CSV table of C-alpha atoms in Angstrom, one decimal:
chain,number,residue,atom,x,y,z
S,1,MET,CA,-14.0,54.4,4.8
S,2,GLY,CA,-14.2,55.9,1.5
S,3,SER,CA,-17.1,56.2,-1.0
S,4,GLN,CA,-16.1,52.6,-3.0
S,5,PRO,CA,-15.4,50.2,-0.1
S,6,ALA,CA,-15.2,47.2,-2.1
S,7,LEU,CA,-12.2,48.3,-4.0
S,8,SER,CA,-10.4,48.8,-0.4
S,9,HIS,CA,-11.0,45.0,0.2
S,10,GLN,CA,-9.7,43.7,-2.9
S,11,ARG,CA,-6.3,45.3,-2.8
S,12,THR,CA,-3.6,43.9,-1.0
S,13,LEU,CA,-1.2,46.5,0.7
S,14,VAL,CA,2.0,45.1,0.8
S,15,ALA,CA,5.1,46.0,3.5
S,16,VAL,CA,8.2,46.0,2.2
S,17,ALA,CA,11.5,45.2,5.0
S,18,PRO,CA,14.9,43.4,4.8
S,19,TRP,CA,14.4,40.9,7.5
S,20,GLU,CA,13.8,37.1,6.1
S,21,ILE,CA,11.5,34.8,7.7
S,22,LYS,CA,13.7,32.2,9.7
S,23,GLY,CA,10.4,29.6,10.7
S,24,ILE,CA,7.0,29.7,12.2
S,25,ASP,CA,7.9,29.7,15.9
S,26,PRO,CA,8.1,33.2,17.5
S,27,ALA,CA,10.9,32.3,19.3
S,28,LYS,CA,12.6,33.0,15.5
S,29,SER,CA,11.0,35.1,13.8
S,30,GLY,CA,8.3,36.7,16.6
S,31,ILE,CA,9.2,40.0,16.3
S,32,ILE,CA,7.7,39.9,12.5
S,33,PHE,CA,4.6,38.8,13.4
S,34,GLN,CA,4.0,41.1,16.1
S,35,ARG,CA,4.8,43.6,13.6
S,36,MET,CA,2.6,42.7,11.2
S,37,GLU,CA,-0.4,42.2,13.9
S,38,ILE,CA,-0.7,38.3,14.0
S,39,VAL,CA,0.7,37.3,17.8
S,40,GLU,CA,-0.2,39.8,20.4
S,41,THR,CA,0.5,39.6,24.1
S,42,LEU,CA,-0.9,40.4,27.5
S,43,THR,CA,-0.2,43.8,27.9
S,44,SER,CA,0.7,46.3,24.6
S,45,VAL,CA,2.8,49.9,24.3
S,46,ASP,CA,0.5,52.9,22.9
S,47,HIS,CA,1.6,55.5,20.6
S,48,ASP,CA,3.5,57.4,23.5
S,49,GLY,CA,4.8,54.9,24.7
S,50,ASN,CA,3.1,54.1,27.9
S,51,LEU,CA,1.5,49.9,28.7
S,52,ILE,CA,-1.4,49.0,27.6
S,53,PRO,CA,-3.7,45.9,28.2
S,54,CYS,CA,-4.0,43.9,25.4
S,55,LEU,CA,-4.8,39.9,25.9
S,56,ALA,CA,-5.3,41.2,29.3
S,57,GLU,CA,-7.8,43.2,30.9
S,58,SER,CA,-5.8,44.3,33.5
S,59,TRP,CA,-3.2,43.9,36.0
S,60,SER,CA,-2.3,44.4,39.3
S,61,THR,CA,0.4,43.5,41.7
S,62,SER,CA,0.9,41.8,45.3
S,63,GLU,CA,2.3,44.6,47.9
S,64,ASP,CA,5.3,42.3,48.3
S,65,GLY,CA,5.9,42.3,44.5
S,66,LEU,CA,6.1,38.0,44.1
S,67,THR,CA,2.7,37.5,42.6
S,68,TRP,CA,1.4,39.0,39.7
S,69,THR,CA,-2.3,38.8,38.9
S,70,PHE,CA,-3.4,39.2,35.2
S,71,ALA,CA,-7.1,38.8,34.4
S,72,ILE,CA,-7.7,37.8,30.8
S,73,ARG,CA,-9.6,39.4,28.2
S,74,LYS,CA,-13.2,37.6,28.6
S,75,GLY,CA,-14.7,37.3,24.3
S,76,ALA,CA,-11.3,36.6,22.6
S,77,ARG,CA,-10.6,34.2,20.4
S,78,TYR,CA,-8.3,32.2,18.1
S,79,HIS,CA,-7.8,32.5,14.5
S,80,ASP,CA,-9.0,29.0,14.8
S,81,LYS,CA,-12.4,30.1,16.4
S,82,SER,CA,-11.4,28.5,19.2
S,83,LYS,CA,-11.5,30.5,23.0
S,84,VAL,CA,-8.8,32.6,24.8
S,85,THR,CA,-8.7,30.7,28.5
S,86,PRO,CA,-6.7,31.5,31.2
S,87,GLN,CA,-5.6,27.9,31.1
S,88,ASN,CA,-4.4,27.9,27.5
S,89,VAL,CA,-2.9,31.0,27.8
S,90,ALA,CA,-1.0,29.5,31.0
S,91,ASP,CA,-0.1,27.2,28.8
S,92,SER,CA,1.1,28.9,26.1
S,93,LEU,CA,3.6,31.1,28.4
S,94,ASN,CA,4.3,28.2,30.4
S,95,ILE,CA,5.9,26.6,26.8
S,96,SER,CA,7.2,30.0,26.3
S,97,LEU,CA,8.6,29.9,29.1
S,98,GLY,CA,11.2,26.7,28.5
S,99,LYS,CA,12.6,28.4,25.4
S,100,PRO,CA,15.1,31.3,24.6
S,101,GLY,CA,13.3,34.3,25.7
S,102,MET,CA,12.5,37.6,27.3
S,103,LEU,CA,10.6,35.4,30.3
S,104,ARG,CA,13.4,33.6,31.3
S,105,LYS,CA,14.9,36.7,31.8
S,106,MET,CA,13.0,37.3,34.5
S,107,PRO,CA,12.4,35.3,38.1
S,108,ILE,CA,9.4,33.7,37.3
S,109,LYS,CA,8.5,30.7,39.4
S,110,SER,CA,5.7,29.5,37.9
S,111,ILE,CA,2.6,31.3,35.7
S,112,ARG,CA,-0.9,29.4,36.2
S,113,ALA,CA,-4.0,29.4,35.8
S,114,GLU,CA,-6.9,30.4,38.7
S,115,GLY,CA,-10.3,31.5,37.7
S,116,ASP,CA,-10.2,34.5,35.2
S,117,ASN,CA,-6.7,34.4,35.8
S,118,VAL,CA,-3.2,34.3,35.1
S,119,ILE,CA,-0.9,34.0,38.0
S,120,PHE,CA,2.9,34.6,37.7
S,121,GLU,CA,4.9,33.6,41.0
S,122,LEU,CA,7.8,34.8,40.9
S,123,SER,CA,10.9,34.7,42.8
S,124,GLU,CA,12.1,38.4,43.3
S,125,ALA,CA,10.3,41.5,42.7
S,126,CYS,CA,10.6,42.7,39.7
S,127,ALA,CA,8.6,45.9,38.4
S,128,MET,CA,9.4,45.9,34.4
S,129,LEU,CA,7.4,42.1,34.2
S,130,ALA,CA,4.0,44.0,33.1
S,131,SER,CA,6.8,44.9,29.8
S,132,GLY,CA,8.4,41.5,29.8
S,133,VAL,CA,4.8,39.9,28.5
S,134,ALA,CA,4.6,43.0,25.9
S,135,HIS,CA,7.6,41.4,24.4
S,136,TYR,CA,7.3,39.1,21.0
S,137,THR,CA,8.7,36.2,22.5
S,138,ALA,CA,5.7,36.2,25.3
S,139,CYS,CA,2.8,36.0,22.5
S,140,ILE,CA,0.0,33.6,23.3
S,141,LEU,CA,-0.8,31.2,20.9
S,142,ALA,CA,-4.0,28.5,20.4
S,143,PRO,CA,-3.8,25.2,21.8
S,144,ALA,CA,-3.8,23.7,18.1
S,145,ALA,CA,-0.4,25.8,17.7
S,146,TYR,CA,1.7,22.8,18.9
S,147,ASP,CA,2.7,19.5,18.9
S,148,ASN,CA,3.1,17.3,21.7
S,149,ASN,CA,6.9,18.2,22.2
S,150,GLY,CA,5.7,22.7,22.4
S,151,ASP,CA,7.2,23.1,19.0
S,152,VAL,CA,5.5,24.8,16.9
S,153,ILE,CA,4.0,23.7,13.6
S,154,ARG,CA,0.9,26.5,12.8
S,155,LEU,CA,0.8,30.3,13.7
S,156,ILE,CA,-2.5,30.3,15.3
S,157,ALA,CA,-2.9,33.9,16.9
S,158,THR,CA,-5.1,36.3,18.0
S,159,GLY,CA,-4.1,39.4,16.3
S,160,PRO,CA,-6.0,41.7,13.6
S,161,PHE,CA,-4.7,39.7,10.7
S,162,GLU,CA,-4.6,35.9,10.1
S,163,VAL,CA,-1.9,34.0,8.2
S,164,THR,CA,-3.0,32.5,5.5
S,165,ARG,CA,0.0,31.4,3.9
S,166,PHE,CA,3.8,31.3,4.4
S,167,GLU,CA,6.5,31.6,1.2
S,168,LEU,CA,9.4,31.4,4.0
S,169,PRO,CA,11.8,32.9,4.1
S,170,GLN,CA,10.4,35.5,2.4
S,171,LYS,CA,5.9,36.4,2.3
S,172,ILE,CA,3.5,35.6,4.3
S,173,LYS,CA,0.1,36.7,2.9
S,174,LEU,CA,-2.6,37.7,5.9
S,175,ARG,CA,-6.5,38.2,5.7
S,176,ALA,CA,-8.3,40.5,8.2
S,177,PHE,CA,-9.5,38.6,11.4
S,178,ARG,CA,-13.1,39.2,11.4
S,179,ASP,CA,-13.5,37.7,14.7
S,180,TYR,CA,-10.8,40.1,16.6
S,181,TRP,CA,-11.4,40.9,20.1
S,182,GLY,CA,-11.0,44.7,18.8
S,183,SER,CA,-12.0,46.7,15.5
S,184,VAL,CA,-10.9,44.5,12.4
S,185,SER,CA,-9.6,45.9,9.9
S,186,GLN,CA,-10.2,47.9,7.1
S,187,ILE,CA,-7.5,46.5,5.1
S,188,ARG,CA,-8.4,43.3,4.5
S,189,THR,CA,-5.5,41.5,2.8
S,190,ALA,CA,-1.8,42.3,3.3
S,191,GLU,CA,1.6,40.5,1.9
S,192,TYR,CA,4.8,40.8,4.2
S,193,LEU,CA,7.8,40.7,1.4
S,194,ALA,CA,11.2,40.1,3.0
S,195,VAL,CA,14.0,42.2,1.0
S,196,ALA,CA,17.2,42.6,2.1
S,197,ARG,CA,18.4,45.4,-0.6
S,198,ASN,CA,17.8,48.3,0.3
S,199,GLU,CA,18.6,50.1,-3.1
S,200,THR,CA,16.1,47.1,-4.4
S,201,ARG,CA,13.3,48.1,-1.6
S,202,ALA,CA,13.6,51.7,-3.0
S,203,LEU,CA,13.3,50.6,-6.8
S,204,MET,CA,10.0,48.5,-5.1
S,205,ALA,CA,8.2,52.1,-4.2
S,206,GLN,CA,8.6,53.8,-6.6
S,207,SER,CA,7.5,51.3,-9.3
S,208,GLY,CA,4.6,50.7,-7.0
S,209,ASP,CA,5.3,47.4,-6.2
S,210,ALA,CA,5.3,47.5,-2.5
S,211,ASP,CA,3.0,50.3,-0.8
S,212,ILE,CA,5.2,50.4,2.6
S,213,ILE,CA,8.6,50.2,2.5
S,214,PHE,CA,10.7,50.2,5.4
S,215,THR,CA,14.1,50.7,6.9
S,216,LEU,CA,15.8,52.8,4.2
S,217,ASP,CA,18.8,54.8,4.2
S,218,PRO,CA,18.7,58.2,4.5
S,219,VAL,CA,20.1,59.6,0.8
S,220,THR,CA,17.4,57.2,-0.8
S,221,LEU,CA,14.2,57.7,1.9
S,222,GLN,CA,15.2,62.1,0.5
S,223,ARG,CA,15.6,61.0,-3.1
S,224,LEU,CA,12.1,59.3,-2.6
S,225,LYS,CA,10.5,62.0,-1.5
S,226,ARG,CA,10.3,63.1,-5.1
S,227,PHE,CA,7.9,61.0,-6.5
S,228,HIS,CA,4.8,62.2,-6.0
S,229,ARG,CA,3.2,58.5,-5.7
S,230,ILE,CA,5.3,58.5,-2.1
S,231,ARG,CA,5.4,59.9,1.4
S,232,VAL,CA,8.1,59.2,3.5
S,233,SER,CA,8.0,59.1,7.5
S,234,THR,CA,10.9,58.8,10.2
S,235,THR,CA,11.0,59.1,14.0
S,236,PRO,CA,13.4,58.7,16.3
S,237,LEU,CA,14.1,55.1,17.4
S,238,PRO,CA,15.4,54.1,21.2
S,239,ARG,CA,18.8,53.2,20.4
S,240,THR,CA,21.2,56.3,20.9
S,241,ILE,CA,24.4,56.5,20.3
S,242,VAL,CA,26.4,57.5,23.4
S,243,ILE,CA,29.8,58.6,25.1
S,244,LYS,CA,31.0,55.9,27.9
S,245,MET,CA,33.8,57.8,29.5
S,246,ASN,CA,36.4,56.5,32.1
S,247,CYS,CA,35.2,59.1,35.1
S,248,THR,CA,38.5,58.5,36.4
S,249,HIS,CA,40.5,60.6,33.8
S,250,THR,CA,41.4,64.1,34.1
S,251,GLY,CA,38.8,66.2,32.1
S,252,MET,CA,36.4,63.8,32.6
S,253,ASN,CA,36.4,63.2,36.8
S,254,THR,CA,33.6,65.8,37.5
S,255,PRO,CA,29.7,66.1,36.5
S,256,GLU,CA,30.5,69.9,36.1
S,257,LEU,CA,33.5,68.7,33.4
S,258,ARG,CA,31.3,66.6,31.9
S,259,LYS,CA,28.2,68.9,31.1
S,260,ALA,CA,30.7,71.0,29.9
S,261,LEU,CA,32.0,68.5,27.9
S,262,SER,CA,28.2,68.0,26.6
S,263,LYS,CA,27.3,71.3,26.4
S,264,GLY,CA,30.4,71.4,23.4
S,265,PHE,CA,28.7,69.3,21.6
S,266,ASP,CA,27.5,70.2,17.9
S,267,ARG,CA,24.7,67.2,18.2
S,268,LYS,CA,23.0,69.1,15.3
S,269,GLY,CA,25.3,69.1,13.3
S,270,ILE,CA,26.0,65.5,14.2
S,271,ALA,CA,22.5,64.4,13.0
S,272,LEU,CA,22.2,66.8,9.6
S,273,THR,CA,26.3,65.1,8.2
S,274,VAL,CA,26.0,61.8,9.7
S,275,MET,CA,22.7,60.2,10.0
S,276,ARG,CA,21.0,62.9,7.9
S,277,GLU,CA,18.3,63.6,9.7
S,278,GLU,CA,18.2,66.6,12.4
S,279,GLN,CA,15.5,65.1,14.7
S,280,SER,CA,18.2,62.3,15.5
S,281,ALA,CA,20.0,64.9,17.5
S,282,ALA,CA,19.8,63.4,21.0
S,283,GLN,CA,20.2,65.6,24.5
S,284,GLN,CA,19.3,62.6,26.5
S,285,LEU,CA,19.4,58.6,26.5
S,286,PHE,CA,15.4,58.1,26.6
S,287,PRO,CA,13.7,59.9,23.3
S,288,PRO,CA,9.7,60.3,23.3
S,289,ALA,CA,9.0,56.7,22.6
S,290,LEU,CA,9.9,55.8,26.1
S,291,GLY,CA,7.8,57.6,28.5
S,292,ILE,CA,8.1,58.0,31.2
S,293,TRP,CA,12.1,58.0,30.7
S,294,HIS,CA,11.7,60.8,28.8
S,295,LEU,CA,12.3,64.4,30.2
S,296,ASP,CA,9.7,66.9,28.8
S,297,SER,CA,11.9,69.7,30.3
S,298,LEU,CA,15.1,70.3,28.8
S,299,GLU,CA,16.0,72.0,26.1
S,300,GLN,CA,18.3,71.8,22.9
S,301,PRO,CA,20.9,74.6,23.5
S,302,ASP,CA,23.0,76.0,21.1
S,303,PRO,CA,26.7,74.3,21.7
S,304,THR,CA,29.5,76.5,23.6
S,305,VAL,CA,32.6,75.0,23.2
S,306,GLY,CA,34.1,77.8,25.4
S,307,SER,CA,33.0,76.8,28.7
S,308,TYR,CA,34.8,73.6,28.8
S,309,LYS,CA,38.4,75.4,28.0
S,310,SER,CA,37.4,77.9,30.3
S,311,LEU,CA,36.6,75.2,33.3
S,312,MET,CA,40.3,73.4,32.6
S,313,MET,CA,42.1,77.1,32.6
S,314,LYS,CA,40.7,77.2,36.2
S,315,GLN,CA,42.8,74.3,37.0
S,316,GLY,CA,46.0,75.5,35.4
S,317,TRP,CA,45.5,74.2,31.9
S,318,LYS,CA,47.0,76.4,28.8
S,319,GLU,CA,46.5,77.1,25.5
S,320,ASN,CA,49.0,76.1,23.2
S,321,SER,CA,49.7,77.6,19.3
S,322,GLU,CA,47.8,74.8,17.9
S,323,GLY,CA,45.2,75.6,20.8
S,324,TYR,CA,45.1,72.3,22.8
S,325,LEU,CA,44.8,72.2,26.6
S,326,GLU,CA,48.8,71.3,28.0
S,327,LYS,CA,49.6,71.3,31.9
S,328,ASP,CA,53.6,70.7,32.4
S,329,GLY,CA,54.5,69.5,28.8
S,330,SER,CA,51.3,67.0,29.1
S,331,LEU,CA,48.7,67.6,26.4
S,332,LEU,CA,45.3,66.5,27.1
S,333,GLU,CA,44.6,64.1,25.1
S,334,PHE,CA,42.1,61.2,24.9
S,335,THR,CA,41.2,57.8,22.8
S,336,MET,CA,38.0,57.0,21.6
S,337,THR,CA,37.4,53.2,21.4
S,338,THR,CA,34.3,52.3,18.9
S,339,TYR,CA,33.5,49.7,16.0
S,340,SER,CA,32.8,49.5,12.8
S,341,ASP,CA,29.5,46.8,13.0
S,342,ARG,CA,27.7,50.0,12.3
S,343,PRO,CA,28.7,52.3,10.0
S,344,GLU,CA,28.4,55.4,11.7
S,345,LEU,CA,29.9,55.0,14.5
S,346,PRO,CA,33.3,55.6,13.0
S,347,VAL,CA,32.0,58.9,10.9
S,348,CYS,CA,30.2,60.2,13.9
S,349,ALA,CA,33.7,59.9,16.2
S,350,THR,CA,35.3,61.5,13.3
S,351,ALA,CA,32.9,65.0,14.1
S,352,LEU,CA,33.3,64.5,17.7
S,353,GLN,CA,37.3,64.5,17.3
S,354,ASP,CA,36.8,67.8,15.2
S,355,GLN,CA,34.7,69.1,17.4
S,356,MET,CA,36.8,68.7,20.9
S,357,ARG,CA,39.9,70.3,19.3
S,358,LYS,CA,37.7,73.6,19.4
S,359,MET,CA,37.7,72.6,22.9
S,360,GLY,CA,41.1,72.2,23.4
S,361,ILE,CA,41.1,68.0,23.6
S,362,LYS,CA,43.4,66.5,21.6
S,363,LEU,CA,41.2,63.0,20.7
S,364,ASN,CA,42.3,59.4,18.8
S,365,ILE,CA,40.3,57.3,17.3
S,366,ALA,CA,40.7,53.6,17.8
S,367,VAL,CA,38.1,51.3,15.5
S,368,SER,CA,38.2,48.1,16.9
S,369,ASN,CA,35.5,45.0,17.2
S,370,SER,CA,32.4,45.8,19.5
S,371,SER,CA,34.0,43.3,22.1
S,372,ALA,CA,37.1,46.4,22.8
S,373,ILE,CA,34.9,48.2,24.7
S,374,PRO,CA,33.7,46.2,27.4
S,375,GLN,CA,37.2,44.7,27.2
S,376,GLY,CA,38.6,47.9,27.9
S,377,HIS,CA,36.1,48.6,30.9
S,378,ASN,CA,37.0,45.5,32.5
S,379,GLU,CA,40.6,46.0,32.5
S,380,GLY,CA,40.0,50.1,33.7
S,381,THR,CA,42.4,50.5,30.1
S,382,LEU,CA,39.2,52.4,28.4
S,383,GLU,CA,39.4,56.2,28.4
S,384,MET,CA,36.0,56.7,25.7
S,385,GLY,CA,34.0,55.0,24.2
S,386,LEU,CA,31.5,55.8,21.3
S,387,MET,CA,28.6,53.2,21.0
S,388,ALA,CA,25.1,52.3,19.7
S,389,ARG,CA,22.8,51.2,23.2
S,390,ASN,CA,19.6,50.3,22.0
S,391,TYR,CA,17.1,50.7,25.4
S,392,GLY,CA,13.6,49.5,23.2
S,393,LEU,CA,13.8,45.5,23.8
S,394,ILE,CA,11.0,46.4,26.0
S,395,SER,CA,9.0,49.2,26.3
S,396,ASP,CA,10.6,50.2,29.3
S,397,PRO,CA,14.4,50.2,29.5
S,398,LEU,CA,15.0,49.3,33.8
S,399,GLY,CA,16.8,45.7,32.6
S,400,SER,CA,19.2,48.2,30.7
S,401,ILE,CA,19.7,51.1,33.1
S,402,LEU,CA,20.0,48.6,35.7
S,403,MET,CA,22.8,46.7,33.7
S,404,ASP,CA,24.4,49.9,32.1
S,405,TYR,CA,24.4,51.8,36.2
S,406,ALA,CA,25.3,49.0,38.4
S,407,PRO,CA,27.3,50.8,41.2
S,408,GLU,CA,30.1,49.2,40.0
S,409,GLY,CA,29.5,50.3,36.3
S,410,GLY,CA,28.7,48.4,33.7
S,411,ASP,CA,29.7,47.2,30.0
S,412,TRP,CA,28.1,49.3,27.9
S,413,GLY,CA,27.3,51.7,30.1
S,414,ALA,CA,28.7,54.2,33.3
S,415,MET,CA,32.9,53.4,34.0
S,416,ASN,CA,34.1,54.5,37.8
S,417,TRP,CA,30.5,56.5,38.6
S,418,ASN,CA,27.9,55.4,41.1
S,419,SER,CA,25.4,57.7,42.4
S,420,PRO,CA,23.9,55.9,46.1
S,421,VAL,CA,21.0,58.5,45.3
S,422,MET,CA,20.3,57.2,42.1
S,423,GLN,CA,21.0,53.4,43.5
S,424,LYS,CA,18.4,53.7,46.3
S,425,SER,CA,16.0,54.8,43.7
S,426,LEU,CA,16.8,51.9,41.3
S,427,ALA,CA,16.1,49.8,44.2
S,428,ALA,CA,12.7,51.5,45.2
S,429,ILE,CA,11.5,51.2,41.0
S,430,GLN,CA,11.6,47.3,41.5
S,431,LYS,CA,9.7,46.6,44.4
S,432,THR,CA,7.0,49.6,44.0
S,433,THR,CA,4.0,48.3,42.7
S,434,THR,CA,2.0,52.2,42.1
S,435,PRO,CA,2.4,53.9,38.9
S,436,GLU,CA,2.8,56.9,40.2
S,437,LYS,CA,5.9,55.9,42.6
S,438,TYR,CA,7.4,53.9,39.9
S,439,ALA,CA,7.0,57.1,37.6
S,440,GLU,CA,8.8,59.7,40.7
S,441,HIS,CA,11.5,57.1,40.9
S,442,VAL,CA,12.2,57.3,37.3
S,443,LYS,CA,12.3,60.5,37.0
S,444,THR,CA,14.8,61.3,39.9
S,445,VAL,CA,16.9,58.1,38.5
S,446,CYS,CA,16.7,59.7,34.5
S,447,THR,CA,17.9,63.4,36.3
S,448,ILE,CA,20.3,62.3,38.2
S,449,LEU,CA,21.5,60.6,34.5
S,450,HIS,CA,21.2,64.3,33.0
S,451,ASP,CA,22.8,66.2,36.0
S,452,GLU,CA,26.5,63.8,35.9
S,453,MET,CA,26.7,63.0,32.6
S,454,PRO,CA,28.5,59.0,33.5
S,455,THR,CA,27.4,59.0,29.7
S,456,ILE,CA,27.0,61.5,27.4
S,457,PRO,CA,24.0,60.5,24.7
S,458,VAL,CA,25.1,62.0,21.3
S,459,VAL,CA,22.2,61.2,18.6
S,460,SER,CA,19.6,58.7,18.3
S,461,TYR,CA,18.9,56.2,15.2
S,462,VAL,CA,16.2,57.0,13.0
S,463,HIS,CA,13.1,54.7,11.8
S,464,SER,CA,12.4,55.2,8.3
S,465,ALA,CA,9.9,54.8,6.0
S,466,ALA,CA,8.2,55.5,2.4
S,467,TYR,CA,4.7,54.6,1.7
S,468,ALA,CA,1.8,55.3,-1.1
S,469,ASN,CA,-0.3,58.6,-0.5
S,470,ASP,CA,-3.5,56.8,-1.0
S,471,ILE,CA,-2.3,54.9,2.4
S,472,VAL,CA,-4.5,57.0,5.2
S,473,GLY,CA,-3.6,56.1,8.8
S,474,PHE,CA,0.1,55.3,8.1
S,475,SER,CA,2.0,56.2,11.6
S,476,LEU,CA,5.7,54.6,12.5
S,477,ASP,CA,5.9,52.9,15.8
S,478,SER,CA,9.1,54.5,17.3
S,479,LEU,CA,9.8,50.8,19.5
S,480,GLU,CA,9.0,49.0,16.0
S,481,ARG,CA,6.6,46.5,17.4
S,482,SER,CA,3.8,46.8,15.3
S,483,TYR,CA,3.6,48.0,11.7
S,484,ARG,CA,0.3,49.8,12.7
S,485,ILE,CA,-1.6,48.5,9.3
S,486,SER,CA,-4.8,47.3,11.0
S,487,GLU,CA,-4.7,51.4,12.0
S,488,MET,CA,-4.9,52.6,8.1
S,489,ARG,CA,-7.3,52.7,5.1
S,490,TRP,CA,-6.8,52.9,1.3
S,491,ASP,CA,-8.0,56.0,0.3
S,492,HIS,CA,-10.7,55.5,-2.2
């Protein structure tokens, strides 16, 4: 704490973000409640993307992976001072299981309390259960939070901050929970304020009407750096812009060709010109925030456009007067389908078009809606797709990988590509009960995806914030689970 702690106690930290509060039920706005550290889950994620205990002190699974046991933290209390018990934790989880959310996507047969534990019985092994229960829709609320129908009537949870007032849909007022089971926050009062317009949020940062502004566009971030009372921070998100390829198409039908194509891309150039952030260049699908799913040993090589052209020339392709490759009177030509829901995608496609031209490829761009990519996949007509894929719905992207890289492919993943070795590892992952074996299989999967490149990562999105320079301990969560306000303090 600073030399004048009384000031710290009096000042309210104002955090501003674009998202309105749709209601007090975590099924509707739980992501905001989790970010503001109001609600907690059985497990959580540390700064390195590793799963850690939260309201469960530990967990274990049976040898067949069908029974999971979570030891409930002793001494934890809800915001109304009532005790956290295995029975009321199981009751809260069963209510969540009956609502839309992550729990319903997992093969859960039953959840019950037994002694000091909460027991999950599954219909089939599910290695990502411990990650799944960290999702905000699986947060634990007190018995008094619900009416007789299981509807949430008060937000009474266990996090470092408790709600003092809702002003829906824009504001939540909070204070530090003095009976919190962990370290009590040095920021004693806080507010969440929803402000949709980027420019308005920026003006609030400039004027000092807000202390932390989340999610600003790159141009605004650069401008805010000029103000002495403001600092800016960015970190890559596990949402990656990926090229999906028809792996039977000429020019993309071998791992060597796909890797040569990948080596020809100037990712840093796209990162700077399109995403306005050099660190968003993505050599692999998963950023460091996803822990063991990130391969630490990969380098960021300089682009080499000649290797792709050389490989194709060995197959009889020749360069024409315009620099494109052709064979038997046909150009080497692809159509890349993308969509404008995310405005950076068409711009990124244009940059890739210019870079592929240098490799001898004529790339046509078709801007449609996002459904055009899965439709083209299922009809077999898609040649290339450029898409944004979110791998950070939970801290473990296994669910996305199983959907995207199934033997028959996936709408948002591989097309006409399969690896029996990788399928064997994916099957083993789901039945693995030890972290060491799990990590070993994950490395195999990630290595195969990088070596065979059924999809090519280009750049990742970036999480950004501007914050007052008298905040100490600020950090950004790459998984966007928490604003980490309880780890901050005022510098006075």
